[in-house]
Amino acid sequence: MTNNPNELTIENSPVAIHAPSRGRVVGAWIVQGLLAATFLAAGGAKLAGVPMMVQIFDQIGMGQWFRIVTGLVEVAGAVALLVPGFAALGAAWLGATMFFAVLTHLFILPGSALPALILLALNALVVWLRRDQLVAILDSTRRGHSRNRATHAPRGGAKF
């Protein structure tokens, strides 16, 4: 542990996590709120079967099941953006979705990929602003994995 009140050191971790500034936290929440509203609306439109969405997914050619899955992915990501501790994961999830949306717009759908590219960039910004969450999640996963290996180690050889 350090003497700096703005720094958090995770036990046995070489990484010190600095508490984010107030401006960074407020900025992150603003971007997260805008993204959550956008993806709730877009995902909801896909799930509701808005005719424009049905037409777009007909053009993609993978079937309407893909529209439903995409809508669920977007709504789940939007909810994660609003849950403290999960914003970075939600933004990464939606960023990956927008990466594939950009490719879809470039190679399959007519029109500009710019809106999807902007959403990809905004999700990347949230991942960066909330990077402390990713470090904490990765550290707890790493600790849990090493703990599971120690407690679930085979004793006396394999049993079939």
PDB file of C-alpha atoms in Angstrom:
ATOM      1  CA  MET A   1       0.000   0.000   0.000  1.00  0.00           C
ATOM      2  CA  THR A   2       1.269   3.481  -0.744  1.00  0.00           C
ATOM      3  CA  ASN A   3       0.931   6.672   1.254  1.00  0.00           C
ATOM      4  CA  ASN A   4      -0.687   8.447  -1.685  1.00  0.00           C
ATOM      5  CA  PRO A   5      -4.489   8.569  -1.101  1.00  0.00           C
ATOM      6  CA  ASN A   6      -5.082   8.738  -4.870  1.00  0.00           C
ATOM      7  CA  GLU A   7      -3.205   5.524  -5.565  1.00  0.00           C
ATOM      8  CA  LEU A   8      -4.419   1.985  -5.042  1.00  0.00           C
ATOM      9  CA  THR A   9      -1.949  -0.864  -5.146  1.00  0.00           C
ATOM     10  CA  ILE A  10      -3.445  -4.312  -5.526  1.00  0.00           C
ATOM     11  CA  GLU A  11      -1.880  -6.890  -3.235  1.00  0.00           C
ATOM     12  CA  ASN A  12       1.062  -8.730  -4.855  1.00  0.00           C
ATOM     13  CA  SER A  13       0.569  -6.751  -8.054  1.00  0.00           C
ATOM     14  CA  PRO A  14       3.323  -4.816  -9.782  1.00  0.00           C
ATOM     15  CA  VAL A  15       0.691  -2.402 -11.101  1.00  0.00           C
ATOM     16  CA  ALA A  16      -0.328   0.697  -9.176  1.00  0.00           C
ATOM     17  CA  ILE A  17      -3.747   1.992 -10.133  1.00  0.00           C
ATOM     18  CA  HIS A  18      -4.148   5.732  -9.739  1.00  0.00           C
ATOM     19  CA  ALA A  19      -7.603   6.902  -8.780  1.00  0.00           C
ATOM     20  CA  PRO A  20      -9.066   8.677 -11.804  1.00  0.00           C
ATOM     21  CA  SER A  21      -9.505  12.432 -11.638  1.00  0.00           C
ATOM     22  CA  ARG A  22     -12.966  13.874 -11.138  1.00  0.00           C
ATOM     23  CA  GLY A  23     -12.943  15.239 -14.694  1.00  0.00           C
ATOM     24  CA  ARG A  24     -12.078  11.828 -16.105  1.00  0.00           C
ATOM     25  CA  VAL A  25     -14.889  10.183 -14.143  1.00  0.00           C
ATOM     26  CA  VAL A  26     -17.459  12.815 -15.162  1.00  0.00           C
ATOM     27  CA  GLY A  27     -16.317  12.670 -18.793  1.00  0.00           C
ATOM     28  CA  ALA A  28     -16.531   8.889 -18.790  1.00  0.00           C
ATOM     29  CA  TRP A  29     -20.078   8.945 -17.376  1.00  0.00           C
ATOM     30  CA  ILE A  30     -21.190  11.474 -19.997  1.00  0.00           C
ATOM     31  CA  VAL A  31     -19.808   9.393 -22.876  1.00  0.00           C
ATOM     32  CA  GLN A  32     -21.163   6.178 -21.312  1.00  0.00           C
ATOM     33  CA  GLY A  33     -24.623   7.724 -20.957  1.00  0.00           C
ATOM     34  CA  LEU A  34     -24.674   8.874 -24.578  1.00  0.00           C
ATOM     35  CA  LEU A  35     -23.459   5.489 -25.797  1.00  0.00           C
ATOM     36  CA  ALA A  36     -25.933   3.618 -23.591  1.00  0.00           C
ATOM     37  CA  ALA A  37     -28.836   5.691 -24.940  1.00  0.00           C
ATOM     38  CA  THR A  38     -27.644   5.145 -28.512  1.00  0.00           C
ATOM     39  CA  PHE A  39     -27.245   1.386 -28.141  1.00  0.00           C
ATOM     40  CA  LEU A  40     -30.482   0.949 -26.175  1.00  0.00           C
ATOM     41  CA  ALA A  41     -32.322   2.715 -28.995  1.00  0.00           C
ATOM     42  CA  ALA A  42     -30.527   0.827 -31.777  1.00  0.00           C
ATOM     43  CA  GLY A  43     -30.746  -2.544 -30.031  1.00  0.00           C
ATOM     44  CA  GLY A  44     -34.367  -1.934 -29.105  1.00  0.00           C
ATOM     45  CA  ALA A  45     -35.205  -1.097 -32.726  1.00  0.00           C
ATOM     46  CA  LYS A  46     -33.597  -4.346 -33.848  1.00  0.00           C
ATOM     47  CA  LEU A  47     -35.446  -6.372 -31.213  1.00  0.00           C
ATOM     48  CA  ALA A  48     -38.755  -4.646 -32.000  1.00  0.00           C
ATOM     49  CA  GLY A  49     -38.391  -5.472 -35.682  1.00  0.00           C
ATOM     50  CA  VAL A  50     -38.506  -1.886 -36.937  1.00  0.00           C
ATOM     51  CA  PRO A  51     -38.962  -2.210 -40.736  1.00  0.00           C
ATOM     52  CA  MET A  52     -35.727  -0.347 -41.522  1.00  0.00           C
ATOM     53  CA  MET A  53     -33.768  -2.798 -39.331  1.00  0.00           C
ATOM     54  CA  VAL A  54     -35.466  -5.786 -40.948  1.00  0.00           C
ATOM     55  CA  GLN A  55     -34.520  -4.394 -44.371  1.00  0.00           C
ATOM     56  CA  ILE A  56     -30.888  -3.782 -43.358  1.00  0.00           C
ATOM     57  CA  PHE A  57     -30.502  -7.313 -42.041  1.00  0.00           C
ATOM     58  CA  ASP A  58     -32.138  -8.684 -45.200  1.00  0.00           C
ATOM     59  CA  GLN A  59     -29.383  -6.902 -47.141  1.00  0.00           C
ATOM     60  CA  ILE A  60     -26.718  -8.419 -44.886  1.00  0.00           C
ATOM     61  CA  GLY A  61     -28.094 -11.806 -45.846  1.00  0.00           C
ATOM     62  CA  MET A  62     -27.580 -13.756 -42.628  1.00  0.00           C
ATOM     63  CA  GLY A  63     -31.243 -13.978 -41.668  1.00  0.00           C
ATOM     64  CA  GLN A  64     -33.370 -12.210 -39.106  1.00  0.00           C
ATOM     65  CA  TRP A  65     -31.939 -14.289 -36.259  1.00  0.00           C
ATOM     66  CA  PHE A  66     -28.784 -12.184 -36.682  1.00  0.00           C
ATOM     67  CA  ARG A  67     -30.840  -8.999 -36.155  1.00  0.00           C
ATOM     68  CA  ILE A  68     -32.165 -10.406 -32.871  1.00  0.00           C
ATOM     69  CA  VAL A  69     -28.700 -11.471 -31.680  1.00  0.00           C
ATOM     70  CA  THR A  70     -27.245  -8.085 -32.637  1.00  0.00           C
ATOM     71  CA  GLY A  71     -30.061  -6.320 -30.766  1.00  0.00           C
ATOM     72  CA  LEU A  72     -29.412  -8.425 -27.657  1.00  0.00           C
ATOM     73  CA  VAL A  73     -25.671  -7.740 -27.889  1.00  0.00           C
ATOM     74  CA  GLU A  74     -26.308  -3.992 -28.137  1.00  0.00           C
ATOM     75  CA  VAL A  75     -28.801  -3.878 -25.265  1.00  0.00           C
ATOM     76  CA  ALA A  76     -26.536  -5.995 -23.027  1.00  0.00           C
ATOM     77  CA  GLY A  77     -23.585  -3.737 -23.815  1.00  0.00           C
ATOM     78  CA  ALA A  78     -25.653  -0.620 -23.107  1.00  0.00           C
ATOM     79  CA  VAL A  79     -26.694  -1.985 -19.717  1.00  0.00           C
ATOM     80  CA  ALA A  80     -23.072  -2.889 -18.900  1.00  0.00           C
ATOM     81  CA  LEU A  81     -22.040   0.699 -19.679  1.00  0.00           C
ATOM     82  CA  LEU A  82     -24.340   1.867 -16.879  1.00  0.00           C
ATOM     83  CA  VAL A  83     -23.312  -0.703 -14.250  1.00  0.00           C
ATOM     84  CA  PRO A  84     -20.404   0.486 -12.105  1.00  0.00           C
ATOM     85  CA  GLY A  85     -17.438  -1.815 -12.556  1.00  0.00           C
ATOM     86  CA  PHE A  86     -18.628  -3.163 -15.907  1.00  0.00           C
ATOM     87  CA  ALA A  87     -18.400  -0.083 -18.136  1.00  0.00           C
ATOM     88  CA  ALA A  88     -15.009  -1.029 -19.592  1.00  0.00           C
ATOM     89  CA  LEU A  89     -16.218  -4.526 -20.455  1.00  0.00           C
ATOM     90  CA  GLY A  90     -19.431  -3.148 -21.956  1.00  0.00           C
ATOM     91  CA  ALA A  91     -17.475  -0.646 -24.034  1.00  0.00           C
ATOM     92  CA  ALA A  92     -15.060  -3.347 -25.230  1.00  0.00           C
ATOM     93  CA  TRP A  93     -18.039  -5.585 -26.110  1.00  0.00           C
ATOM     94  CA  LEU A  94     -19.735  -2.789 -28.054  1.00  0.00           C
ATOM     95  CA  GLY A  95     -16.448  -1.700 -29.609  1.00  0.00           C
ATOM     96  CA  ALA A  96     -15.946  -5.184 -31.029  1.00  0.00           C
ATOM     97  CA  THR A  97     -19.519  -5.086 -32.313  1.00  0.00           C
ATOM     98  CA  MET A  98     -18.857  -1.748 -34.017  1.00  0.00           C
ATOM     99  CA  PHE A  99     -15.635  -3.075 -35.545  1.00  0.00           C
ATOM    100  CA  PHE A 100     -17.683  -5.718 -37.338  1.00  0.00           C
ATOM    101  CA  ALA A 101     -20.365  -3.133 -38.170  1.00  0.00           C
ATOM    102  CA  VAL A 102     -17.688  -1.027 -39.894  1.00  0.00           C
ATOM    103  CA  LEU A 103     -16.590  -4.061 -41.922  1.00  0.00           C
ATOM    104  CA  THR A 104     -20.214  -4.813 -42.793  1.00  0.00           C
ATOM    105  CA  HIS A 105     -20.730  -1.253 -44.021  1.00  0.00           C
ATOM    106  CA  LEU A 106     -17.506  -1.316 -46.021  1.00  0.00           C
ATOM    107  CA  PHE A 107     -18.065  -4.645 -47.747  1.00  0.00           C
ATOM    108  CA  ILE A 108     -21.793  -5.481 -47.715  1.00  0.00           C
ATOM    109  CA  LEU A 109     -24.081  -2.519 -47.062  1.00  0.00           C
ATOM    110  CA  PRO A 110     -24.278   0.633 -49.138  1.00  0.00           C
ATOM    111  CA  GLY A 111     -23.681   3.931 -47.411  1.00  0.00           C
ATOM    112  CA  SER A 112     -21.119   5.288 -45.030  1.00  0.00           C
ATOM    113  CA  ALA A 113     -19.329   3.375 -42.298  1.00  0.00           C
ATOM    114  CA  LEU A 114     -18.648   6.681 -40.506  1.00  0.00           C
ATOM    115  CA  PRO A 115     -21.409   6.394 -37.832  1.00  0.00           C
ATOM    116  CA  ALA A 116     -20.190   2.918 -36.840  1.00  0.00           C
ATOM    117  CA  LEU A 117     -16.592   4.170 -36.862  1.00  0.00           C
ATOM    118  CA  ILE A 118     -17.506   7.069 -34.553  1.00  0.00           C
ATOM    119  CA  LEU A 119     -19.266   4.663 -32.163  1.00  0.00           C
ATOM    120  CA  LEU A 120     -16.202   2.399 -32.262  1.00  0.00           C
ATOM    121  CA  ALA A 121     -13.968   5.361 -31.346  1.00  0.00           C
ATOM    122  CA  LEU A 122     -16.269   6.462 -28.502  1.00  0.00           C
ATOM    123  CA  ASN A 123     -16.312   2.928 -27.075  1.00  0.00           C
ATOM    124  CA  ALA A 124     -12.508   2.827 -27.299  1.00  0.00           C
ATOM    125  CA  LEU A 125     -12.453   6.127 -25.391  1.00  0.00           C
ATOM    126  CA  VAL A 126     -14.580   4.613 -22.600  1.00  0.00           C
ATOM    127  CA  VAL A 127     -12.287   1.572 -22.432  1.00  0.00           C
ATOM    128  CA  TRP A 128      -9.332   3.942 -22.049  1.00  0.00           C
ATOM    129  CA  LEU A 129     -11.089   6.162 -19.487  1.00  0.00           C
ATOM    130  CA  ARG A 130     -12.141   3.090 -17.474  1.00  0.00           C
ATOM    131  CA  ARG A 131      -8.861   1.192 -17.915  1.00  0.00           C
ATOM    132  CA  ASP A 132      -8.560   0.898 -14.118  1.00  0.00           C
ATOM    133  CA  GLN A 133     -11.604  -1.411 -14.220  1.00  0.00           C
ATOM    134  CA  LEU A 134      -9.897  -3.673 -16.748  1.00  0.00           C
ATOM    135  CA  VAL A 135      -6.734  -3.853 -14.638  1.00  0.00           C
ATOM    136  CA  ALA A 136      -8.792  -4.769 -11.560  1.00  0.00           C
ATOM    137  CA  ILE A 137     -10.788  -7.404 -13.471  1.00  0.00           C
ATOM    138  CA  LEU A 138      -7.659  -8.929 -14.997  1.00  0.00           C
ATOM    139  CA  ASP A 139      -5.915  -8.964 -11.624  1.00  0.00           C
ATOM    140  CA  SER A 140      -8.850 -10.643  -9.859  1.00  0.00           C
ATOM    141  CA  THR A 141      -9.138 -13.159 -12.703  1.00  0.00           C
ATOM    142  CA  ARG A 142      -5.430 -13.908 -12.451  1.00  0.00           C
ATOM    143  CA  ARG A 143      -5.645 -14.331  -8.667  1.00  0.00           C
ATOM    144  CA  GLY A 144      -8.735 -16.527  -8.984  1.00  0.00           C
ATOM    145  CA  HIS A 145      -7.088 -18.664 -11.649  1.00  0.00           C
ATOM    146  CA  SER A 146      -3.957 -19.279  -9.562  1.00  0.00           C
ATOM    147  CA  ARG A 147      -6.101 -19.977  -6.479  1.00  0.00           C
ATOM    148  CA  ASN A 148      -8.200 -22.503  -8.437  1.00  0.00           C
ATOM    149  CA  ARG A 149      -5.068 -24.255  -9.670  1.00  0.00           C
ATOM    150  CA  ALA A 150      -3.805 -24.591  -6.119  1.00  0.00           C
ATOM    151  CA  THR A 151      -7.087 -25.875  -4.680  1.00  0.00           C
ATOM    152  CA  HIS A 152      -7.988 -28.143  -7.608  1.00  0.00           C
ATOM    153  CA  ALA A 153      -4.595 -29.706  -8.199  1.00  0.00           C
ATOM    154  CA  PRO A 154      -4.836 -33.437  -8.828  1.00  0.00           C
ATOM    155  CA  ARG A 155      -3.705 -35.601  -5.935  1.00  0.00           C
ATOM    156  CA  GLY A 156      -2.379 -39.053  -6.409  1.00  0.00           C
ATOM    157  CA  GLY A 157      -2.648 -39.063 -10.196  1.00  0.00           C
ATOM    158  CA  ALA A 158      -5.581 -39.020 -12.568  1.00  0.00           C
ATOM    159  CA  LYS A 159      -8.763 -40.918 -11.772  1.00  0.00           C
ATOM    160  CA  PHE A 160     -10.983 -42.141 -14.555  1.00  0.00           C
TER     161      PHE A 160
END
